Short mmCIF file of C-alpha atoms and ligand atoms in Angstrom, two decimals:
data_model
loop_
_atom_site.label_atom_id
_atom_site.label_comp_id
_atom_site.label_asym_id
_atom_site.label_seq_id
_atom_site.Cartn_x
_atom_site.Cartn_y
_atom_site.Cartn_z
CA UNK R 216 81.91 -12.76 108.21
CA UNK R 217 85.63 -13.69 108.14
CA UNK R 218 87.73 -12.54 111.07
CA UNK R 219 90.26 -9.86 110.25
CA UNK R 220 93.76 -11.44 110.44
CA UNK R 221 95.67 -10.64 113.61
CA UNK R 222 97.86 -7.67 112.78
CA UNK R 223 101.35 -8.04 114.08
CA UNK R 224 103.82 -5.19 114.31
CA UNK R 225 107.18 -6.86 114.88
CA UNK R 226 110.44 -5.12 115.70
CA UNK R 227 112.01 -3.36 112.67
CA UNK R 228 109.16 -4.32 110.42
CA UNK R 229 106.25 -2.32 109.17
CA UNK R 230 102.74 -3.65 108.88
CA UNK R 231 101.90 -2.60 105.33
CA UNK R 232 98.31 -3.71 105.41
CA UNK R 233 96.24 -3.83 102.28
CA UNK R 234 92.50 -3.90 101.66
CA UNK R 235 90.96 -6.38 99.23
CA UNK R 236 87.55 -5.15 98.06
CA UNK R 237 85.10 -6.80 95.69
CA UNK R 238 82.62 -4.28 94.27
CA UNK R 239 78.92 -4.57 93.44
CA UNK R 240 77.13 -4.81 96.79
CA UNK R 241 74.66 -2.04 97.73
CA UNK R 242 75.24 -0.96 101.34
CA UNK R 243 72.17 -1.71 103.48
CA UNK R 244 71.52 -1.21 107.17
CA UNK R 245 73.02 1.00 109.88
CA UNK R 246 76.63 2.18 110.10
CA UNK R 247 77.89 4.05 113.17
CA UNK R 248 80.04 7.20 113.15
CA UNK R 249 82.91 7.60 115.64
CA UNK R 250 84.07 10.73 117.46
CA UNK R 251 85.75 13.38 115.32
CA UNK R 252 89.53 12.94 114.95
CA UNK R 253 89.86 16.67 114.15
CA UNK R 254 88.05 17.59 117.37
CA UNK R 255 89.89 15.03 119.51
CA UNK R 256 93.37 16.23 118.50
CA UNK R 257 92.98 19.86 119.70
CA UNK R 258 91.05 18.64 122.77
CA UNK R 259 93.98 16.41 123.78
CA UNK R 260 96.37 19.34 123.26
CA UNK R 261 94.12 21.50 125.49
CA UNK R 262 94.94 19.20 128.44
CA UNK R 263 98.41 20.80 128.41
CA UNK R 264 96.82 24.01 129.70
CA UNK R 265 96.10 22.62 133.18
CA UNK R 266 97.79 20.41 135.76
CA UNK R 267 94.46 18.75 136.54
CA UNK R 268 93.11 15.68 134.68
CA UNK R 269 91.08 16.21 131.51
CA UNK R 270 88.72 13.36 130.57
CA UNK R 271 87.65 13.09 126.93
CA UNK R 272 84.98 10.64 125.74
CA UNK R 273 84.07 9.37 122.28
CA UNK R 274 87.74 9.37 121.22
CA UNK R 275 88.09 7.54 117.87
CA UNK R 276 90.47 4.55 117.80
CA UNK R 277 92.68 5.87 114.99
CA UNK R 278 96.43 6.24 114.50
CA UNK R 279 96.55 10.02 114.88
CA UNK R 280 95.18 9.65 118.43
CA UNK R 281 97.94 7.15 119.26
CA UNK R 282 100.50 9.59 117.78
CA UNK R 283 99.12 12.38 119.98
CA UNK R 284 99.28 10.09 123.03
CA UNK R 285 102.98 9.47 122.30
CA UNK R 286 103.57 13.21 121.75
CA UNK R 287 102.04 14.19 125.11
CA UNK R 288 103.70 11.32 126.97
CA UNK R 289 107.09 12.39 125.58
CA UNK R 290 106.55 15.75 127.27
CA UNK R 291 105.83 14.10 130.62
CA UNK R 292 102.03 13.90 130.51
CA UNK R 293 100.24 10.82 131.87
CA UNK R 294 97.85 9.64 129.18
CA UNK R 295 95.42 6.76 129.76
CA UNK R 296 93.68 5.65 126.59
CA UNK R 297 90.96 2.96 126.68
CA UNK R 298 88.60 1.68 124.02
CA UNK R 299 85.73 -0.75 123.91
CA UNK R 300 83.22 -0.51 126.73
CA UNK R 301 85.38 2.21 128.34
CA UNK R 302 83.56 4.67 126.13
CA UNK R 303 86.59 5.28 123.91
CA UNK R 304 87.91 7.51 126.67
CA UNK R 305 91.20 9.17 127.47
CA UNK R 306 92.33 10.77 130.72
CA UNK R 307 95.24 13.16 130.36
CA UNK R 308 97.15 14.62 133.33
CA UNK R 309 99.81 17.21 132.55
CA UNK R 310 100.89 17.88 136.11
CA UNK R 311 104.61 17.85 135.41
CA UNK R 312 105.66 18.75 131.91
CA UNK R 313 109.33 17.82 131.79
CA UNK R 314 110.09 18.91 128.26
CA UNK R 315 107.75 21.25 126.37
CA UNK R 316 108.91 19.95 123.02
CA UNK R 317 107.45 18.19 119.96
CA UNK R 318 110.13 16.28 118.05
CA UNK R 319 110.53 16.11 114.27
CA UNK R 320 110.07 12.31 114.51
CA UNK R 321 106.51 12.77 115.72
CA UNK R 322 105.55 16.01 113.96
CA UNK R 323 106.56 14.64 110.53
CA UNK R 324 104.01 11.83 110.93
CA UNK R 325 101.22 14.18 111.97
CA UNK R 326 101.33 17.92 111.26
CA UNK R 327 98.47 18.52 113.69
CA UNK R 328 101.18 18.14 116.37
CA UNK R 329 101.64 21.90 115.90
CA UNK R 330 98.50 22.19 118.05
CA UNK R 331 100.75 21.85 121.12
CA UNK R 332 102.61 25.08 120.28
CA UNK R 333 100.05 27.53 121.71
CA UNK R 334 99.22 25.54 124.86
CA UNK R 335 102.91 24.97 125.71
CA UNK R 336 103.83 28.66 125.45
CA UNK R 337 100.76 29.60 127.48
CA UNK R 338 101.30 26.98 130.21
CA UNK R 339 105.11 26.68 130.38
CA UNK R 340 106.27 29.99 128.91
CA UNK R 341 108.32 28.12 126.34
CA UNK R 342 107.85 25.64 123.50
CA UNK R 343 110.10 23.95 120.95
CA UNK R 344 108.10 22.38 118.12
CA UNK R 345 109.42 20.96 114.87
CA UNK R 346 108.16 22.76 111.79
CA UNK R 347 105.76 20.28 110.15
CA UNK R 348 107.21 20.37 106.65
CA UNK R 349 104.94 19.67 103.73
CA UNK R 350 102.68 16.73 103.24
CA UNK R 351 101.03 14.98 100.32
CA UNK R 352 98.31 17.60 99.88
CA UNK R 353 100.40 20.74 100.04
CA UNK R 354 103.01 22.98 101.69
CA UNK R 355 101.01 23.28 104.92
CA UNK R 356 102.88 26.27 106.44
CA UNK R 357 102.20 27.43 110.00
CA UNK R 358 103.15 31.09 109.48
CA UNK R 359 99.72 32.23 110.69
CA UNK R 360 100.09 30.28 113.96
CA UNK R 361 103.45 31.99 114.50
CA UNK R 362 102.22 35.48 113.56
CA UNK R 363 99.34 35.11 116.03
CA UNK R 364 101.67 34.06 118.85
CA UNK R 365 103.87 37.07 118.13
CA UNK R 366 100.76 39.27 118.36
CA UNK R 367 100.22 37.74 121.84
CA UNK R 368 103.76 38.80 122.79
CA UNK R 369 105.71 35.58 122.25
CA UNK R 370 109.32 35.76 121.08
CA UNK R 371 109.82 33.39 118.16
CA UNK R 372 113.06 31.84 116.86
CA UNK R 373 113.17 29.42 113.92
CA UNK R 374 116.30 27.31 113.40
CA UNK R 375 117.33 23.75 112.58
CA UNK R 376 113.76 23.00 111.45
CA UNK R 377 112.26 23.93 114.80
CA UNK R 378 110.22 26.87 115.97
CA UNK R 379 111.04 28.04 119.52
CA UNK R 380 108.50 30.29 121.21
CA UNK R 381 108.81 31.92 124.62
CA UNK R 382 106.87 34.42 126.73
CA UNK R 383 106.86 35.22 130.43
CA UNK R 384 103.09 35.55 130.11
CA UNK R 385 101.18 36.04 126.85
CA UNK R 386 99.21 39.28 126.58
CA UNK R 387 95.76 39.62 125.05
CA UNK R 388 95.74 41.30 121.61
CA UNK R 389 93.77 41.88 118.41
CA UNK R 390 94.48 39.15 115.85
CA UNK R 391 93.18 39.19 112.28
CA UNK R 392 94.00 36.00 110.32
CA UNK R 393 95.27 36.72 106.78
CA UNK R 394 93.76 33.36 105.76
CA UNK R 395 91.18 31.16 107.44
CA UNK R 396 93.08 28.38 109.25
CA UNK R 397 91.42 25.67 111.35
CA UNK R 398 94.32 24.58 113.54
CA UNK R 399 95.68 28.15 113.50
CA UNK R 400 92.42 29.33 115.09
CA UNK R 401 92.54 26.42 117.58
CA UNK R 402 96.21 26.92 118.49
CA UNK R 403 95.68 30.62 119.26
CA UNK R 404 92.37 30.01 121.02
CA UNK R 405 94.25 27.79 123.50
CA UNK R 406 97.12 30.28 123.86
CA UNK R 407 94.80 33.24 124.46
CA UNK R 408 92.79 31.35 127.10
CA UNK R 409 95.68 31.85 129.60
CA UNK R 410 96.87 35.25 128.32
CA UNK R 411 96.72 38.40 130.45
CA UNK R 412 93.77 40.45 129.20
CA UNK R 413 91.31 40.16 126.34
CA UNK R 414 92.03 38.79 122.84
CA UNK R 415 89.76 39.40 119.87
CA UNK R 416 90.42 37.13 116.86
CA UNK R 417 88.86 37.91 113.47
CA UNK R 418 88.58 35.91 110.24
CA UNK R 419 88.58 32.74 112.37
CA UNK R 420 87.73 29.27 111.11
CA UNK R 421 84.06 28.43 111.82
CA UNK R 422 84.41 24.63 111.73
CA UNK R 423 82.38 22.70 114.35
CA UNK R 424 85.67 21.35 115.72
CA UNK R 425 86.66 24.93 116.69
CA UNK R 426 83.38 25.38 118.58
CA UNK R 427 83.84 21.99 120.25
CA UNK R 428 87.31 23.01 121.47
CA UNK R 429 85.89 26.26 122.88
CA UNK R 430 83.19 24.24 124.70
CA UNK R 431 85.92 22.16 126.36
CA UNK R 432 88.03 25.21 127.22
CA UNK R 433 85.02 26.96 128.78
CA UNK R 434 84.34 23.81 130.85
CA UNK R 435 87.97 24.17 132.02
CA UNK R 436 87.26 27.73 133.20
CA UNK R 437 88.13 29.73 130.10
CA UNK R 438 86.00 32.70 129.04
CA UNK R 439 85.42 32.36 125.30
CA UNK R 440 82.59 33.78 123.22
CA UNK R 441 81.82 33.53 119.50
CA UNK R 442 83.57 30.24 118.67
CA UNK R 443 82.00 28.85 115.49
CA UNK R 444 81.69 32.37 114.06
CA UNK R 445 84.45 34.37 112.39
CA UNK R 446 85.01 36.63 115.45
CA UNK R 447 86.04 35.06 118.76
CA UNK R 448 86.56 36.98 122.04
CA UNK R 449 88.70 35.42 124.78
CA UNK R 450 89.08 36.91 128.26
CA UNK R 451 92.35 35.39 129.54
CA UNK R 452 92.34 33.75 132.99
CA UNK R 453 95.21 32.93 135.34
CA UNK R 454 94.55 29.19 135.57
CA UNK R 455 92.42 26.49 134.00
CA UNK R 456 91.11 23.38 135.79
CA UNK R 457 90.30 19.83 134.68
CA UNK R 458 87.05 18.92 132.94
CA UNK R 459 85.14 16.08 131.28
CA UNK R 460 84.01 16.43 127.68
CA UNK R 461 82.46 14.28 124.94
CA UNK R 462 83.94 14.85 121.47
CA UNK R 463 81.49 15.71 118.64
CA UNK R 464 80.81 13.11 115.92
CA UNK R 465 83.11 12.94 112.90
CA UNK R 466 81.34 14.83 110.10
CA UNK R 467 83.96 13.75 107.52
CA UNK R 468 83.53 10.06 108.35
CA UNK R 469 79.75 10.56 108.22
CA UNK R 470 80.06 12.26 104.81
CA UNK R 471 82.23 9.39 103.55
CA UNK R 472 79.59 6.81 104.57
CA UNK R 473 76.72 8.87 103.13
CA UNK R 474 78.52 8.99 99.78
CA UNK R 475 79.20 5.23 100.04
CA UNK R 476 75.47 4.60 100.45
CA UNK R 477 74.66 6.83 97.46
CA UNK R 478 77.41 5.40 95.26
CA UNK R 479 76.47 1.74 95.82
CA UNK R 480 72.74 2.35 95.27
CA UNK R 481 72.09 1.28 98.81
CA UNK R 482 69.78 2.27 101.65
CA UNK R 483 72.05 3.23 104.51
CA UNK R 484 71.34 4.74 107.91
CA UNK R 485 74.43 6.69 109.02
CA UNK R 486 73.93 6.91 112.78
CA UNK R 487 75.60 8.86 115.57
CA UNK R 488 76.28 11.89 113.33
CA UNK R 489 75.22 15.54 113.51
CA UNK R 490 73.17 16.41 110.36
CA UNK R 491 73.58 20.14 111.09
CA UNK R 492 77.31 19.74 110.31
CA UNK R 493 76.58 18.23 106.90
CA UNK R 494 74.54 20.97 105.20
CA UNK R 495 76.80 21.64 102.21
CA UNK R 496 77.20 17.93 101.44
CA UNK R 497 73.46 17.18 101.66
CA UNK R 498 72.67 20.17 99.44
CA UNK R 499 75.18 19.04 96.80
CA UNK R 500 73.94 15.43 96.95
CA UNK R 501 70.38 16.66 96.38
CA UNK R 502 71.60 18.22 93.10
CA UNK R 503 72.94 14.80 92.04
CA UNK R 504 69.54 13.18 92.64
CA UNK R 505 70.54 11.35 95.82
CA UNK R 506 67.73 11.15 98.38
CA UNK R 507 68.74 11.80 102.00
CA UNK R 508 66.61 11.97 105.13
CA UNK R 509 68.25 13.69 108.11
CA UNK R 510 67.13 12.36 111.53
CA UNK R 511 67.96 13.62 115.03
CA UNK R 512 71.45 12.08 115.19
CA UNK R 513 71.52 10.29 111.83
CA UNK R 514 71.15 10.62 108.08
CA UNK R 515 69.42 8.01 105.93
CA UNK R 516 70.70 7.90 102.34
CA UNK R 517 68.80 6.12 99.53
CA UNK R 518 70.76 5.63 96.33
CA UNK R 519 67.98 4.25 94.15
CA UNK R 520 67.93 7.19 91.71
CA UNK R 521 70.40 7.38 88.79
CA UNK R 522 73.12 9.91 89.69
CA UNK R 523 73.25 13.26 87.83
CA UNK R 524 76.43 15.33 87.47
CA UNK R 525 76.69 18.38 89.77
CA UNK R 526 79.53 20.87 90.12
CA UNK R 527 81.17 21.30 93.55
CA UNK R 528 83.53 23.90 95.02
CA UNK R 529 85.42 23.34 98.30
CA UNK R 530 85.27 26.21 100.78
CA UNK R 531 85.91 26.77 104.45
CA UNK R 532 83.01 25.72 106.72
CA UNK R 533 80.05 25.95 106.24
CA UNK R 534 81.00 25.44 102.58
CA UNK R 535 81.69 22.02 101.06
CA UNK R 536 84.60 20.51 103.05
CA UNK R 537 87.91 19.93 101.26
CA UNK R 538 88.16 16.70 103.32
CA UNK R 539 85.18 15.31 101.34
CA UNK R 540 86.41 16.42 97.89
CA UNK R 541 88.11 13.14 97.04
CA UNK R 542 85.10 11.10 98.12
CA UNK R 543 82.81 13.31 96.03
CA UNK R 544 85.05 12.77 93.00
CA UNK R 545 84.49 9.02 93.30
CA UNK R 546 80.73 9.66 93.28
CA UNK R 547 81.04 12.02 90.27
CA UNK R 548 82.57 9.22 88.16
CA UNK R 549 79.22 7.41 88.43
CA UNK R 550 77.05 10.48 87.67
CA UNK R 551 75.61 11.08 84.17
CA UNK R 552 77.22 14.21 82.67
CA UNK R 553 80.17 16.46 83.49
CA UNK R 554 80.95 17.49 87.08
CA UNK R 555 83.45 20.31 87.63
CA UNK R 556 85.16 19.99 91.01
CA UNK R 557 87.13 23.04 92.24
CA UNK R 558 89.60 22.66 95.13
CA UNK R 559 90.12 26.05 96.75
CA UNK R 560 91.83 25.09 100.01
CA UNK R 561 94.91 23.00 99.16
CA UNK R 562 97.22 23.24 96.18
CA UNK R 563 97.75 19.54 95.56
CA UNK R 564 94.72 17.58 96.58
CA UNK R 565 93.89 15.60 93.42
CA UNK R 566 96.27 12.62 93.88
CA UNK R 567 93.32 10.24 94.02
CA UNK R 568 92.42 11.22 90.42
CA UNK R 569 95.38 9.26 89.01
CA UNK R 570 94.28 6.10 90.79
CA UNK R 571 90.62 6.59 89.81
CA UNK R 572 91.76 6.97 86.16
CA UNK R 573 93.47 3.58 86.45
CA UNK R 574 90.12 2.11 87.49
CA UNK R 575 88.46 3.52 84.37
CA UNK R 576 87.32 7.01 85.41
CA UNK R 577 87.36 9.92 82.95
CA UNK R 578 88.96 12.86 84.81
CA UNK R 579 90.92 15.83 83.47
CA UNK R 580 92.87 18.04 85.89
CA UNK R 581 93.14 21.73 84.97
CA UNK R 582 94.90 23.60 87.81
CA UNK R 583 92.56 23.71 90.79
CA UNK R 584 89.73 22.14 88.78
CA UNK R 585 88.98 18.48 88.05
CA UNK R 586 86.60 17.82 85.14
CA UNK R 587 84.87 14.48 85.72
CA UNK R 588 82.87 12.92 82.88
CA UNK R 589 80.48 10.17 83.85
CA UNK R 590 79.05 7.66 84.03
CA UNK R 591 82.11 5.42 83.45
CA UNK R 592 82.11 1.82 84.66
CA UNK R 593 85.03 1.24 87.04
CA UNK R 594 87.05 -1.96 87.11
CA UNK R 595 88.94 -3.30 90.10
CA UNK R 596 92.71 -2.68 90.09
CA UNK R 597 95.76 -2.61 92.34
CA UNK R 598 95.91 0.98 93.63
CA UNK R 599 97.91 2.88 96.22
CA UNK R 600 96.65 5.16 98.98
CA UNK R 601 98.45 8.51 99.26
CA UNK R 602 96.74 10.51 101.99
CA UNK R 603 93.88 9.99 104.38
CA UNK R 604 90.97 11.23 102.31
CA UNK R 605 92.33 10.16 98.91
CA UNK R 606 92.48 6.63 100.35
CA UNK R 607 88.85 6.86 101.43
CA UNK R 608 87.90 7.79 97.86
CA UNK R 609 89.64 4.66 96.56
CA UNK R 610 87.64 2.51 98.99
CA UNK R 611 84.44 4.10 97.69
CA UNK R 612 85.42 3.53 94.05
CA UNK R 613 86.30 -0.09 94.84
CA UNK R 614 82.83 -0.63 96.34
CA UNK R 615 81.27 -0.04 92.89
CA UNK R 616 84.08 -1.32 90.67
CA UNK R 617 83.62 -4.54 88.73
CA UNK R 618 85.86 -7.24 90.24
CA UNK R 619 88.55 -6.98 92.89
CA UNK R 620 90.54 -3.93 94.00
CA UNK R 621 93.64 -4.13 96.17
CA UNK R 622 94.47 -0.92 98.05
CA UNK R 623 98.03 -0.70 99.33
CA UNK R 624 99.31 1.38 102.28
CA UNK R 625 96.03 1.50 104.16
CA UNK R 626 97.89 2.94 107.15
CA UNK R 627 96.83 6.27 105.59
CA UNK R 628 93.19 5.28 106.16
CA UNK R 629 93.88 4.01 109.66
CA UNK R 630 94.99 7.54 110.58
CA UNK R 631 91.44 8.85 110.49
CA UNK R 632 88.91 6.03 110.12
CA UNK R 633 88.17 3.64 113.00
CA UNK R 634 87.83 0.00 111.84
CA UNK R 635 86.48 1.10 108.48
CA UNK R 636 86.57 -2.42 107.04
CA UNK R 637 84.51 -3.86 109.93
CA UNK R 638 82.00 -1.02 109.71
CA UNK R 639 81.59 -1.43 105.92
CA UNK R 640 81.40 -5.25 106.16
CA UNK R 641 78.62 -4.77 108.68
CA UNK R 642 76.45 -3.18 105.96
CA UNK R 643 77.26 -5.66 103.20
CA UNK R 644 80.57 -4.56 101.66
CA UNK R 645 82.97 -7.29 100.57
CA UNK R 646 86.15 -5.89 102.13
CA UNK R 647 88.94 -7.52 104.10
CA UNK R 648 92.33 -6.46 105.43
CA UNK R 649 95.44 -8.48 104.64
CA UNK R 650 98.46 -7.84 106.80
CA UNK R 651 101.87 -7.77 105.14
CA UNK R 652 105.04 -7.46 107.19
CA UNK R 653 107.88 -5.74 105.35
CA UNK R 654 111.31 -5.01 106.79
CA UNK R 655 111.57 -1.36 107.81
CA UNK R 656 114.01 0.33 105.38
C1 LIG J 168 92.70 21.21 109.22
O1 LIG J 168 94.04 21.27 108.78
C2 LIG J 168 92.31 19.74 109.21
N1 LIG J 168 93.17 19.00 110.14
C3 LIG J 168 92.47 19.18 107.80
O2 LIG J 168 92.03 17.85 107.81
C4 LIG J 168 91.57 19.99 106.85
O3 LIG J 168 91.79 19.54 105.53
C5 LIG J 168 91.93 21.48 106.95
O4 LIG J 168 91.84 21.93 108.31
C6 LIG J 168 91.02 22.35 106.11
O5 LIG J 168 89.69 22.18 106.51
C7 LIG J 168 92.89 19.08 111.47
O6 LIG J 168 91.96 19.74 111.90
C8 LIG J 168 93.80 18.30 112.37
P1 LIG J 168 94.23 25.01 107.56
P2 LIG J 168 94.86 22.66 108.91
O7 LIG J 168 95.24 25.63 108.46
O8 LIG J 168 94.40 23.39 110.11
C9 LIG J 168 96.91 27.59 104.65
C10 LIG J 168 92.16 15.55 107.44
O9 LIG J 168 92.04 14.95 106.38
N2 LIG J 168 97.65 27.99 105.86
O10 LIG J 168 92.79 25.34 107.76
O11 LIG J 168 96.29 22.33 108.79
C11 LIG J 168 97.07 26.11 104.33
O12 LIG J 168 98.24 25.89 103.58
C12 LIG J 168 92.98 16.82 107.51
O13 LIG J 168 91.62 15.22 108.52
C13 LIG J 168 98.66 28.93 105.75
O14 LIG J 168 98.95 29.44 104.67
O15 LIG J 168 94.40 23.43 107.61
C14 LIG J 168 95.82 25.81 103.54
O16 LIG J 168 96.01 26.20 102.19
C15 LIG J 168 93.74 17.05 106.22
N3 LIG J 168 99.36 29.29 106.88
C16 LIG J 168 94.77 26.72 104.17
O17 LIG J 168 95.52 27.74 104.88
C17 LIG J 168 99.07 28.77 108.12
O18 LIG J 168 99.72 29.15 109.11
C18 LIG J 168 93.86 26.02 105.16
O19 LIG J 168 94.68 25.30 106.04
C19 LIG J 168 98.04 27.81 108.21
C20 LIG J 168 97.33 27.44 107.08
#
C-alpha cells in the first residue's frame, strides 16, 4: 500500500489535492466509522455555555472540526484537539470569552458556525455572527434561528452582513418551527438551556445529532426532555457545568460506506456505526436487492445480487437523509430500470448529476426530481467535487467506473470524511491522493 504523499500547506498557497481512483475492485473486509461531524459541531458550540472544561471524545479528524476550533479560539476559548491514541478528543474551556463574535471569514467556509449564535447570547448576553450566505446546495437562510431567539426575548439587529443578538437574560417561551431545521433546533436548544423559565419547542428536528446534543447538555446540568422527538421541553437553569461526552457515530459516513460495498459488489463490514440510525437507508437498499445484516454496532453489506431500480424520496429524519441522496444516485446508475429520486430538503442538490453524466450515467433532472436510468457502465473521467456529499458520490462512481477517475478539489471531502482514501484502500479500493500546490489567488 503506497504511502500518501506528505501534504504541505505553504504560505499563500492552497493544497488543491486530487484523488486518483481506478475502478473495478469489490470492497472486502472491515471499514471503521468515525464520530459524527454533525454531532461534534453543536457539541463544541455547547462548550460556550459554561466556563468549565467540556471534554468530547470520538471527534472526527475533518476540516470542519478544525474550522470550529479556530472559531472558538478567536472568541477566547482554549481548545485542545488531539487525535490518534488520544481518542480523537477535544477539551474546550470557555472561561473568558473576549469577543462573542463569529467573523465572515470563518462563517463563509462553514455555515454551521451559526451554531454559536444561541450559546453566545445565552452565556454572554450578546452575539455578533456573520450571516452564512448561500452555499452550493441552496440559500441556507437562518431566519428560523433568529425568529426563535426573538421568541426567547433577544433583540436582533441585522446589518453589514452580520446578525447582532442581545438579551439581558433569555426568557423561556413557546416556539413552533415553521420548517424542520436541524441546526435551528440545536441553536435554540442551547439558548433555552440557560433561559429563565420553561421553553417548549414544537416541530423540532428529530435527527440523532439533536438527541446527542441534548444528552451532552443534560450531562452539563441542563433539564431537557423529548430531544429526538418533535416536541422538546427545556427547563432553563442559571448555570451549566463541564462534562465529558462521547460523540455518536457518523450515520452519513456509515451510509456512504454501505453504498460503496453494495455498488462494488463487495462484502463489507461497516463497523462502529449505529444501525438504528440507518433504518430508511437499509429499507431502500432492500428494495434494490442489496443484502444487509445489521449487527450490534455494525452493518454487513453483501453486494452479490444484481441491483434493481428503486425510487427514493429525501425527508427529515427518520426519512431517507438528504445527505445520502448523492451517494444513492451513484448506486442508482448501476441498478436495472428507472429510479426516481426526489430531493425535498434543498433546492439545488443535484450538482453531482452533471459529473456522473460525464462518466456515462443516464440522468434527467426535472425540478426536484432526478430520473436515473440504469444500468449504464461508467467510465473514468476527470471530475470536480462541488460540495461534501456530491464529492462522496463521485468517489463511489469512480470505484465502479472502468479505468481511472481524477477528482479535483477533494478539500470538499476532507470537510466531512476522515482519511477516506486510507479507509477505502484498507478494504481493497485503488485510490490515492495527489497533492498539488497552487498559488492562492
Ligand atoms: C444540517 O444542516 C446538516 N448540517 C446538513 O448536513 C444537512 O444536510 C441538513 O441539516 C438537513 O438534514 C449540520 O448538521 C452541521 P436545516 P442545516 O436547517 O441545519 C431551511 C452535511 O453534508 N431552513 O435542517 O443547515 C433550509 O434552507 C450538511 O453534513 C430555513 O428555511 O439544515 C433547508 O431547506 C449539508 N430557515 C431546510 O430548512 C432556517 O432558518 C432544512 O435545513 C433554517 C433552515
